[in-house]
Amino acid sequence: MKFLAITLIAHTPHPVTGVQKPTTERFREVIQNALLAEELGFDGFGVGERHERPFISSSPPVVLSHLAALTSRIRLFTAVTTLSLLDPVRAYEDYATLDHLSGGRLELIVGKGNGTAQRDLFEVTVDDQWERNAESYELFRRIWREDKVTAKTRFRPELTEAEVWPRPLQQPVRVWHGSATSKESVDLAARYGDPLFSANVTNPMEPYAELIRYYRERWVHYGHDPAAIAVGAGTAGFHAARTSQDALAAYRPTFEGNLAQQKRQGLNPVFTTLEDFVERSSALVGSPQQIIEKVHRYHEQFGHTVLHLHADAGGLTDRQHRDSLALFQSDVAPVLRREIPDPPFPWAPALAEHAPASVSVPASVPASASVTTGH
């Protein structure tokens, strides 16, 4: 099993103290968390994309490019790239450039995105968002693979023998499809033989398990090998401590602060007590053994081989957060790595036979590695 640390770069008041950090400090915190993730041995670090309050993650290529310069091993993810809002040509240019700068460490999780405010900002409607998402992805995919592209499009100017530069380093970049509640994204992933990443954060297990089962059905329908399926899954919260009592006591102020914020915003929380949150949500709060058992319980339903944890401390102190992630890597990750398989593809760049001499590929990454993405 592989492990990611992910941030959506929410810029909200501290759930316990109510103090909100300056924007610059919040970005510095993201950078420090990415460096910590690499130091502790996480396999990937992800940055979300949102174009509305309370998030400041509107430019993941910029953030990830900065992280590419400061790290050397960890793979860099988007979580998610909102292709329904973006020009796929421009998105390709940004991410192909980032892929070179990172030495082929880029992976994308794509999705249509959520939120009325960002749809209004980009003049995307509820009626056309899925069609935009599919068209943008299909064109993005072709540009990554073809030197010249001719395409008739609805939502951007048509292309005729178009050449888009730079040409990519990875041949091709691996693209996951983020899925929360809808079958459209699941079907798109299955159609192209791409891996699926389940959000798995808002509701109990079953709605997400149902979508993953549908993904597997559609995968076979489109003629792909079931052995090549890869599924990732998120978590609603995380805190590990030596005992469950210590974990619950440390996490309770964070949960209660977040619950109060949701109620102030007029939201109806799905989980109204910490005990229910820990029992029925995907949150991993407890002792190492409890966390291992819960991941296995979800794996029985999802068959997932990649798991993400929150990179942000939330309401925990920096020391609590660091100790929690360190305990995960020392006592939880080794067991799950042994007992749950890795995805069915190399965790490494899919490089061309002769990578450009100017690109420095980490020595730990074999230049000959290939990735199966379902051409």
Tab-separated table of C-alpha atoms in Angstrom:
chain	number	residue	atom	x	y	z
A	1	MET	CA	0.000	0.000	0.000
A	2	LYS	CA	1.098	3.572	-0.756
A	3	PHE	CA	0.413	6.642	1.384
A	4	LEU	CA	-0.197	10.267	0.472
A	5	ALA	CA	-0.452	13.397	2.574
A	6	ILE	CA	-2.933	15.861	1.050
A	7	THR	CA	-3.963	19.446	1.698
A	8	LEU	CA	-6.795	21.457	0.160
A	9	ILE	CA	-5.160	24.598	1.655
A	10	ALA	CA	-8.256	25.672	3.532
A	11	HIS	CA	-7.705	29.134	5.026
A	12	THR	CA	-10.003	29.145	8.029
A	13	PRO	CA	-9.772	30.184	11.670
A	14	HIS	CA	-8.180	27.658	14.001
A	15	PRO	CA	-11.013	25.334	15.102
A	16	VAL	CA	-10.082	25.731	18.766
A	17	THR	CA	-8.590	29.222	19.186
A	18	GLY	CA	-10.492	30.991	16.406
A	19	VAL	CA	-7.294	32.703	15.223
A	20	GLN	CA	-6.682	32.810	11.455
A	21	LYS	CA	-3.113	32.803	10.172
A	22	PRO	CA	-1.980	35.313	7.540
A	23	THR	CA	-2.097	33.961	3.984
A	24	THR	CA	1.690	33.893	3.627
A	25	GLU	CA	2.067	31.900	6.829
A	26	ARG	CA	-0.563	29.424	5.661
A	27	PHE	CA	1.415	28.790	2.461
A	28	ARG	CA	4.605	28.359	4.494
A	29	GLU	CA	2.784	25.789	6.595
A	30	VAL	CA	1.916	23.833	3.438
A	31	ILE	CA	5.569	23.853	2.408
A	32	GLN	CA	6.722	22.634	5.812
A	33	ASN	CA	4.133	19.856	5.799
A	34	ALA	CA	5.312	18.680	2.382
A	35	LEU	CA	8.911	18.583	3.575
A	36	LEU	CA	7.806	16.685	6.672
A	37	ALA	CA	5.911	14.170	4.527
A	38	GLU	CA	9.030	13.463	2.472
A	39	GLU	CA	11.196	13.266	5.600
A	40	LEU	CA	8.859	10.729	7.223
A	41	GLY	CA	8.644	8.524	4.134
A	42	PHE	CA	5.249	9.285	2.603
A	43	ASP	CA	4.954	8.224	-1.022
A	44	GLY	CA	3.164	11.335	-2.276
A	45	PHE	CA	2.041	14.845	-1.373
A	46	GLY	CA	-1.114	16.322	-2.870
A	47	VAL	CA	-2.411	19.880	-3.271
A	48	GLY	CA	-6.070	20.553	-3.984
A	49	GLU	CA	-7.573	23.027	-6.432
A	50	ARG	CA	-10.440	25.284	-5.363
A	51	HIS	CA	-11.549	28.669	-6.642
A	52	GLU	CA	-13.746	29.840	-3.767
A	53	ARG	CA	-13.710	30.533	-0.051
A	54	PRO	CA	-12.339	29.310	2.274
A	55	PHE	CA	-9.596	27.831	0.086
A	56	ILE	CA	-6.431	29.449	-1.262
A	57	SER	CA	-5.499	26.518	-3.503
A	58	SER	CA	-6.409	28.212	-6.781
A	59	SER	CA	-2.960	27.625	-8.338
A	60	PRO	CA	-1.668	24.097	-7.632
A	61	PRO	CA	0.921	24.175	-10.476
A	62	VAL	CA	2.664	27.095	-8.754
A	63	VAL	CA	2.607	25.457	-5.314
A	64	LEU	CA	3.741	22.085	-6.646
A	65	SER	CA	6.528	23.667	-8.719
A	66	HIS	CA	7.871	25.269	-5.555
A	67	LEU	CA	7.663	21.926	-3.761
A	68	ALA	CA	9.387	20.202	-6.686
A	69	ALA	CA	12.415	22.441	-6.119
A	70	LEU	CA	12.528	21.631	-2.394
A	71	THR	CA	12.004	17.860	-2.554
A	72	SER	CA	13.696	15.025	-4.403
A	73	ARG	CA	11.777	11.777	-3.908
A	74	ILE	CA	8.125	12.245	-3.031
A	75	ARG	CA	5.589	12.125	-5.875
A	76	LEU	CA	3.541	15.291	-6.375
A	77	PHE	CA	-0.237	15.054	-6.798
A	78	THR	CA	-3.080	17.390	-7.627
A	79	ALA	CA	-6.186	16.761	-5.555
A	80	VAL	CA	-8.065	17.505	-7.713
A	81	THR	CA	-7.357	19.321	-10.968
A	82	THR	CA	-10.749	20.834	-11.845
A	83	LEU	CA	-10.701	20.203	-15.587
A	84	SER	CA	-14.348	21.251	-15.997
A	85	LEU	CA	-13.209	24.828	-15.231
A	86	LEU	CA	-9.935	24.872	-17.164
A	87	ASP	CA	-8.765	25.196	-20.745
A	88	PRO	CA	-7.160	21.766	-21.281
A	89	VAL	CA	-4.476	23.238	-23.548
A	90	ARG	CA	-3.365	25.692	-20.864
A	91	ALA	CA	-3.626	23.013	-18.178
A	92	TYR	CA	-1.421	20.720	-20.268
A	93	GLU	CA	1.219	23.458	-20.689
A	94	ASP	CA	1.367	24.078	-16.950
A	95	TYR	CA	1.568	20.438	-15.972
A	96	ALA	CA	3.949	19.322	-18.707
A	97	THR	CA	6.308	22.069	-17.540
A	98	LEU	CA	5.894	20.994	-13.920
A	99	ASP	CA	6.522	17.379	-14.883
A	100	HIS	CA	9.926	18.326	-16.336
A	101	LEU	CA	10.824	20.510	-13.359
A	102	SER	CA	9.985	17.698	-10.929
A	103	GLY	CA	11.938	15.036	-12.806
A	104	GLY	CA	8.788	13.102	-13.694
A	105	ARG	CA	7.263	13.031	-10.201
A	106	LEU	CA	3.878	14.489	-11.184
A	107	GLU	CA	0.571	12.623	-10.917
A	108	LEU	CA	-2.838	14.175	-11.501
A	109	ILE	CA	-6.150	13.502	-9.827
A	110	VAL	CA	-8.781	15.159	-12.026
A	111	GLY	CA	-12.421	15.979	-11.396
A	112	LYS	CA	-15.149	18.442	-12.200
A	113	GLY	CA	-14.849	20.225	-8.827
A	114	ASN	CA	-17.606	21.354	-6.500
A	115	GLY	CA	-19.107	24.654	-5.497
A	116	THR	CA	-21.453	27.226	-6.985
A	117	ALA	CA	-19.048	30.151	-6.561
A	118	GLN	CA	-16.291	28.643	-8.689
A	119	ARG	CA	-18.774	27.547	-11.353
A	120	ASP	CA	-20.041	31.126	-11.561
A	121	LEU	CA	-16.469	32.442	-11.704
A	122	PHE	CA	-15.736	30.343	-14.793
A	123	GLU	CA	-19.234	30.483	-16.333
A	124	VAL	CA	-19.782	26.752	-15.969
A	125	THR	CA	-23.324	25.534	-15.373
A	126	VAL	CA	-24.750	22.536	-13.561
A	127	ASP	CA	-26.087	21.342	-16.916
A	128	ASP	CA	-22.797	21.424	-18.809
A	129	GLN	CA	-20.182	20.724	-16.106
A	130	TRP	CA	-19.925	16.984	-16.786
A	131	GLU	CA	-19.679	17.465	-20.547
A	132	ARG	CA	-16.982	20.085	-19.999
A	133	ASN	CA	-15.114	17.743	-17.679
A	134	ALA	CA	-15.187	14.860	-20.184
A	135	GLU	CA	-14.218	17.035	-23.167
A	136	SER	CA	-11.381	18.709	-21.270
A	137	TYR	CA	-10.022	15.392	-20.051
A	138	GLU	CA	-10.206	13.735	-23.456
A	139	LEU	CA	-8.402	16.642	-25.114
A	140	PHE	CA	-5.823	16.875	-22.302
A	141	ARG	CA	-5.171	13.159	-22.706
A	142	ARG	CA	-4.666	13.438	-26.457
A	143	ILE	CA	-2.309	16.424	-26.183
A	144	TRP	CA	-0.161	14.500	-23.711
A	145	ARG	CA	0.170	11.591	-26.151
A	146	GLU	CA	0.130	13.136	-29.643
A	147	ASP	CA	2.599	15.551	-31.226
A	148	LYS	CA	-0.139	17.186	-33.315
A	149	VAL	CA	-3.818	17.289	-32.408
A	150	THR	CA	-6.897	17.995	-34.501
A	151	ALA	CA	-10.098	18.145	-32.456
A	152	LYS	CA	-13.616	19.486	-32.784
A	153	THR	CA	-14.652	20.930	-29.426
A	154	ARG	CA	-17.685	22.634	-27.883
A	155	PHE	CA	-16.188	24.526	-24.985
A	156	ARG	CA	-12.975	25.956	-26.436
A	157	PRO	CA	-11.710	26.836	-29.957
A	158	GLU	CA	-11.198	23.818	-32.207
A	159	LEU	CA	-7.676	22.541	-32.872
A	160	THR	CA	-6.176	21.786	-36.304
A	161	GLU	CA	-2.786	20.074	-36.378
A	162	ALA	CA	-2.017	21.940	-33.163
A	163	GLU	CA	1.398	21.513	-31.533
A	164	VAL	CA	1.536	22.232	-27.814
A	165	TRP	CA	4.833	22.714	-25.994
A	166	PRO	CA	6.767	21.557	-24.079
A	167	ARG	CA	6.401	17.929	-25.021
A	168	PRO	CA	6.062	15.798	-21.899
A	169	LEU	CA	8.697	14.041	-19.873
A	170	GLN	CA	6.439	11.238	-18.643
A	171	GLN	CA	5.024	9.104	-21.432
A	172	PRO	CA	2.298	9.671	-20.285
A	173	VAL	CA	1.581	11.201	-16.894
A	174	ARG	CA	-0.646	9.012	-14.727
A	175	VAL	CA	-4.126	10.470	-14.256
A	176	TRP	CA	-6.462	9.399	-11.459
A	177	HIS	CA	-10.137	10.380	-11.476
A	178	GLY	CA	-11.479	11.853	-8.277
A	179	SER	CA	-14.914	10.547	-7.320
A	180	ALA	CA	-17.243	11.741	-4.570
A	181	THR	CA	-20.884	11.038	-5.341
A	182	SER	CA	-21.474	10.726	-9.080
A	183	LYS	CA	-21.240	7.917	-11.615
A	184	GLU	CA	-20.050	10.214	-14.417
A	185	SER	CA	-16.487	10.511	-13.101
A	186	VAL	CA	-16.396	6.799	-12.312
A	187	ASP	CA	-17.494	5.878	-15.829
A	188	LEU	CA	-14.940	8.234	-17.387
A	189	ALA	CA	-12.141	6.589	-15.398
A	190	ALA	CA	-13.267	3.096	-16.332
A	191	ARG	CA	-13.687	3.990	-20.012
A	192	TYR	CA	-10.052	5.041	-20.348
A	193	GLY	CA	-8.586	2.424	-18.000
A	194	ASP	CA	-7.478	5.034	-15.468
A	195	PRO	CA	-7.216	4.619	-11.695
A	196	LEU	CA	-9.945	5.934	-9.395
A	197	PHE	CA	-9.545	7.984	-6.209
A	198	SER	CA	-12.560	7.961	-3.907
A	199	ALA	CA	-13.051	11.098	-1.786
A	200	ASN	CA	-14.420	8.965	1.078
A	201	VAL	CA	-14.636	11.855	3.551
A	202	THR	CA	-18.201	13.123	4.033
A	203	ASN	CA	-20.403	10.049	4.445
A	204	PRO	CA	-20.218	6.545	5.896
A	205	MET	CA	-18.601	3.807	3.856
A	206	GLU	CA	-21.455	2.425	1.744
A	207	PRO	CA	-22.029	5.220	-0.844
A	208	TYR	CA	-18.338	5.177	-1.710
A	209	ALA	CA	-18.197	1.383	-1.791
A	210	GLU	CA	-21.172	1.386	-4.177
A	211	LEU	CA	-19.393	3.740	-6.589
A	212	ILE	CA	-16.220	1.675	-6.466
A	213	ARG	CA	-18.216	-1.456	-7.266
A	214	TYR	CA	-19.753	0.396	-10.205
A	215	TYR	CA	-16.247	1.402	-11.341
A	216	ARG	CA	-15.173	-2.231	-11.354
A	217	GLU	CA	-18.268	-3.216	-13.337
A	218	ARG	CA	-17.679	-0.502	-15.932
A	219	TRP	CA	-13.968	-1.360	-16.108
A	220	VAL	CA	-14.846	-4.895	-17.200
A	221	HIS	CA	-17.586	-3.558	-19.504
A	222	TYR	CA	-14.963	-1.517	-21.380
A	223	GLY	CA	-12.766	-4.590	-21.799
A	224	HIS	CA	-9.935	-3.852	-19.358
A	225	ASP	CA	-8.066	-6.447	-17.310
A	226	PRO	CA	-9.504	-6.515	-13.747
A	227	ALA	CA	-6.009	-7.168	-12.403
A	228	ALA	CA	-4.962	-3.691	-13.600
A	229	ILE	CA	-7.501	-1.803	-11.456
A	230	ALA	CA	-6.135	0.707	-8.960
A	231	VAL	CA	-8.246	2.500	-6.338
A	232	GLY	CA	-7.230	5.155	-3.843
A	233	ALA	CA	-9.290	6.410	-0.900
A	234	GLY	CA	-9.291	9.429	1.368
A	235	THR	CA	-9.815	9.762	5.102
A	236	ALA	CA	-12.070	12.177	6.970
A	237	GLY	CA	-9.541	12.879	9.716
A	238	PHE	CA	-6.412	11.495	11.306
A	239	HIS	CA	-4.673	11.344	14.645
A	240	ALA	CA	-2.630	8.437	15.971
A	241	ALA	CA	-1.498	8.050	19.586
A	242	ARG	CA	-0.192	5.177	21.670
A	243	THR	CA	-3.620	4.587	23.197
A	244	SER	CA	-7.143	5.213	21.917
A	245	GLN	CA	-7.860	7.327	24.997
A	246	ASP	CA	-4.953	9.648	24.234
A	247	ALA	CA	-5.933	9.890	20.556
A	248	LEU	CA	-9.554	10.772	21.325
A	249	ALA	CA	-8.613	13.294	24.005
A	250	ALA	CA	-6.186	15.095	21.683
A	251	TYR	CA	-8.559	15.092	18.691
A	252	ARG	CA	-11.766	16.043	20.539
A	253	PRO	CA	-11.146	19.847	20.537
A	254	THR	CA	-10.525	19.729	16.776
A	255	PHE	CA	-13.700	17.762	16.108
A	256	GLU	CA	-15.851	19.948	18.333
A	257	GLY	CA	-14.396	23.127	16.832
A	258	ASN	CA	-15.059	21.912	13.288
A	259	LEU	CA	-18.581	20.836	14.286
A	260	ALA	CA	-19.322	24.293	15.679
A	261	GLN	CA	-18.029	25.927	12.475
A	262	GLN	CA	-20.280	23.721	10.345
A	263	LYS	CA	-23.316	24.644	12.426
A	264	ARG	CA	-22.489	28.357	12.179
A	265	GLN	CA	-22.411	27.947	8.394
A	266	GLY	CA	-25.878	26.381	8.446
A	267	LEU	CA	-24.646	22.900	7.543
A	268	ASN	CA	-26.131	19.688	8.906
A	269	PRO	CA	-23.192	17.509	10.008
A	270	VAL	CA	-23.413	13.825	9.192
A	271	PHE	CA	-21.542	12.885	12.365
A	272	THR	CA	-22.551	14.838	15.482
A	273	THR	CA	-20.296	13.223	18.083
A	274	LEU	CA	-16.629	12.335	18.033
A	275	GLU	CA	-17.442	8.721	18.895
A	276	ASP	CA	-19.807	8.411	15.926
A	277	PHE	CA	-17.277	10.151	13.676
A	278	VAL	CA	-14.563	7.679	14.627
A	279	GLU	CA	-16.894	4.681	14.359
A	280	ARG	CA	-18.797	5.349	11.117
A	281	SER	CA	-16.670	7.750	9.085
A	282	SER	CA	-13.348	7.036	7.394
A	283	ALA	CA	-11.490	8.990	10.093
A	284	LEU	CA	-8.425	7.223	11.465
A	285	VAL	CA	-8.303	8.322	15.088
A	286	GLY	CA	-6.951	5.870	17.632
A	287	SER	CA	-4.059	3.593	18.483
A	288	PRO	CA	-1.886	2.089	15.737
A	289	GLN	CA	-3.680	-1.255	15.995
A	290	GLN	CA	-7.109	0.389	15.762
A	291	ILE	CA	-6.029	2.294	12.664
A	292	ILE	CA	-4.635	-0.837	11.030
A	293	GLU	CA	-7.890	-2.697	11.674
A	294	LYS	CA	-10.011	0.135	10.295
A	295	VAL	CA	-7.969	0.452	7.095
A	296	HIS	CA	-8.409	-3.285	6.605
A	297	ARG	CA	-12.178	-2.941	7.142
A	298	TYR	CA	-12.352	-0.353	4.379
A	299	HIS	CA	-10.001	-2.335	2.162
A	300	GLU	CA	-12.380	-5.310	2.317
A	301	GLN	CA	-15.037	-3.116	0.658
A	302	PHE	CA	-12.891	-0.869	-1.560
A	303	GLY	CA	-9.905	-3.007	-2.487
A	304	HIS	CA	-7.886	0.218	-2.399
A	305	THR	CA	-4.101	0.227	-2.542
A	306	VAL	CA	-3.468	3.951	-1.959
A	307	LEU	CA	-4.561	5.897	1.121
A	308	HIS	CA	-4.404	9.602	1.853
A	309	LEU	CA	-4.094	11.345	5.209
A	310	HIS	CA	-4.583	15.021	5.926
A	311	ALA	CA	-1.294	16.903	5.731
A	312	ASP	CA	-2.556	19.779	7.896
A	313	ALA	CA	-2.450	19.847	11.685
A	314	GLY	CA	-5.981	21.225	11.948
A	315	GLY	CA	-6.615	21.906	15.617
A	316	LEU	CA	-3.668	19.827	16.829
A	317	THR	CA	-0.416	21.411	17.896
A	318	ASP	CA	2.510	21.127	15.518
A	319	ARG	CA	4.158	18.669	17.914
A	320	GLN	CA	1.036	16.519	18.170
A	321	HIS	CA	0.684	16.490	14.393
A	322	ARG	CA	4.313	15.578	13.752
A	323	ASP	CA	4.314	12.864	16.418
A	324	SER	CA	1.075	11.449	15.005
A	325	LEU	CA	2.441	11.235	11.446
A	326	ALA	CA	5.717	9.769	12.736
A	327	LEU	CA	3.802	7.125	14.707
A	328	PHE	CA	1.820	6.267	11.582
A	329	GLN	CA	5.016	5.739	9.619
A	330	SER	CA	6.727	3.715	12.359
A	331	ASP	CA	3.858	1.508	13.601
A	332	VAL	CA	1.064	1.581	11.021
A	333	ALA	CA	2.506	1.989	7.524
A	334	PRO	CA	4.947	-0.959	7.684
A	335	VAL	CA	2.119	-3.344	8.630
A	336	LEU	CA	-0.217	-2.064	5.915
A	337	ARG	CA	2.580	-2.125	3.330
A	338	ARG	CA	3.099	-5.809	4.149
A	339	GLU	CA	-0.540	-6.813	4.289
A	340	ILE	CA	-2.117	-4.749	1.472
A	341	PRO	CA	-0.602	-4.823	-2.035
A	342	ASP	CA	0.727	-1.824	-3.930
A	343	PRO	CA	-1.031	-0.484	-7.034
A	344	PRO	CA	-0.444	-2.641	-10.142
A	345	PHE	CA	2.051	-0.225	-11.694
A	346	PRO	CA	5.512	1.112	-10.795
A	347	TRP	CA	5.510	4.041	-8.367
A	348	ALA	CA	7.926	5.895	-10.613
A	349	PRO	CA	8.038	8.133	-13.681
A	350	ALA	CA	6.933	6.691	-17.015
A	351	LEU	CA	9.873	8.163	-18.878
A	352	ALA	CA	10.758	8.169	-22.529
A	353	GLU	CA	13.620	5.869	-23.471
A	354	HIS	CA	16.037	8.793	-23.508
A	355	ALA	CA	15.140	11.473	-20.974
A	356	PRO	CA	16.448	14.976	-21.775
A	357	ALA	CA	19.936	15.492	-20.408
A	358	SER	CA	18.892	18.703	-18.663
A	359	VAL	CA	16.366	16.918	-16.443
A	360	SER	CA	17.648	15.541	-13.174
A	361	VAL	CA	15.761	12.361	-12.322
A	362	PRO	CA	16.221	11.183	-8.705
A	363	ALA	CA	18.699	8.342	-8.483
A	364	SER	CA	16.130	6.208	-6.654
A	365	VAL	CA	13.806	6.296	-9.679
A	366	PRO	CA	14.622	3.842	-12.499
A	367	ALA	CA	14.591	5.677	-15.826
A	368	SER	CA	13.237	2.580	-17.542
A	369	ALA	CA	10.112	2.328	-15.362
A	370	SER	CA	6.805	2.316	-17.185
A	371	VAL	CA	3.257	3.060	-16.133
A	372	THR	CA	0.133	1.312	-17.392
A	373	THR	CA	-2.585	3.890	-17.964
A	374	GLY	CA	-4.829	2.149	-20.449
A	375	HIS	CA	-4.113	3.723	-23.830
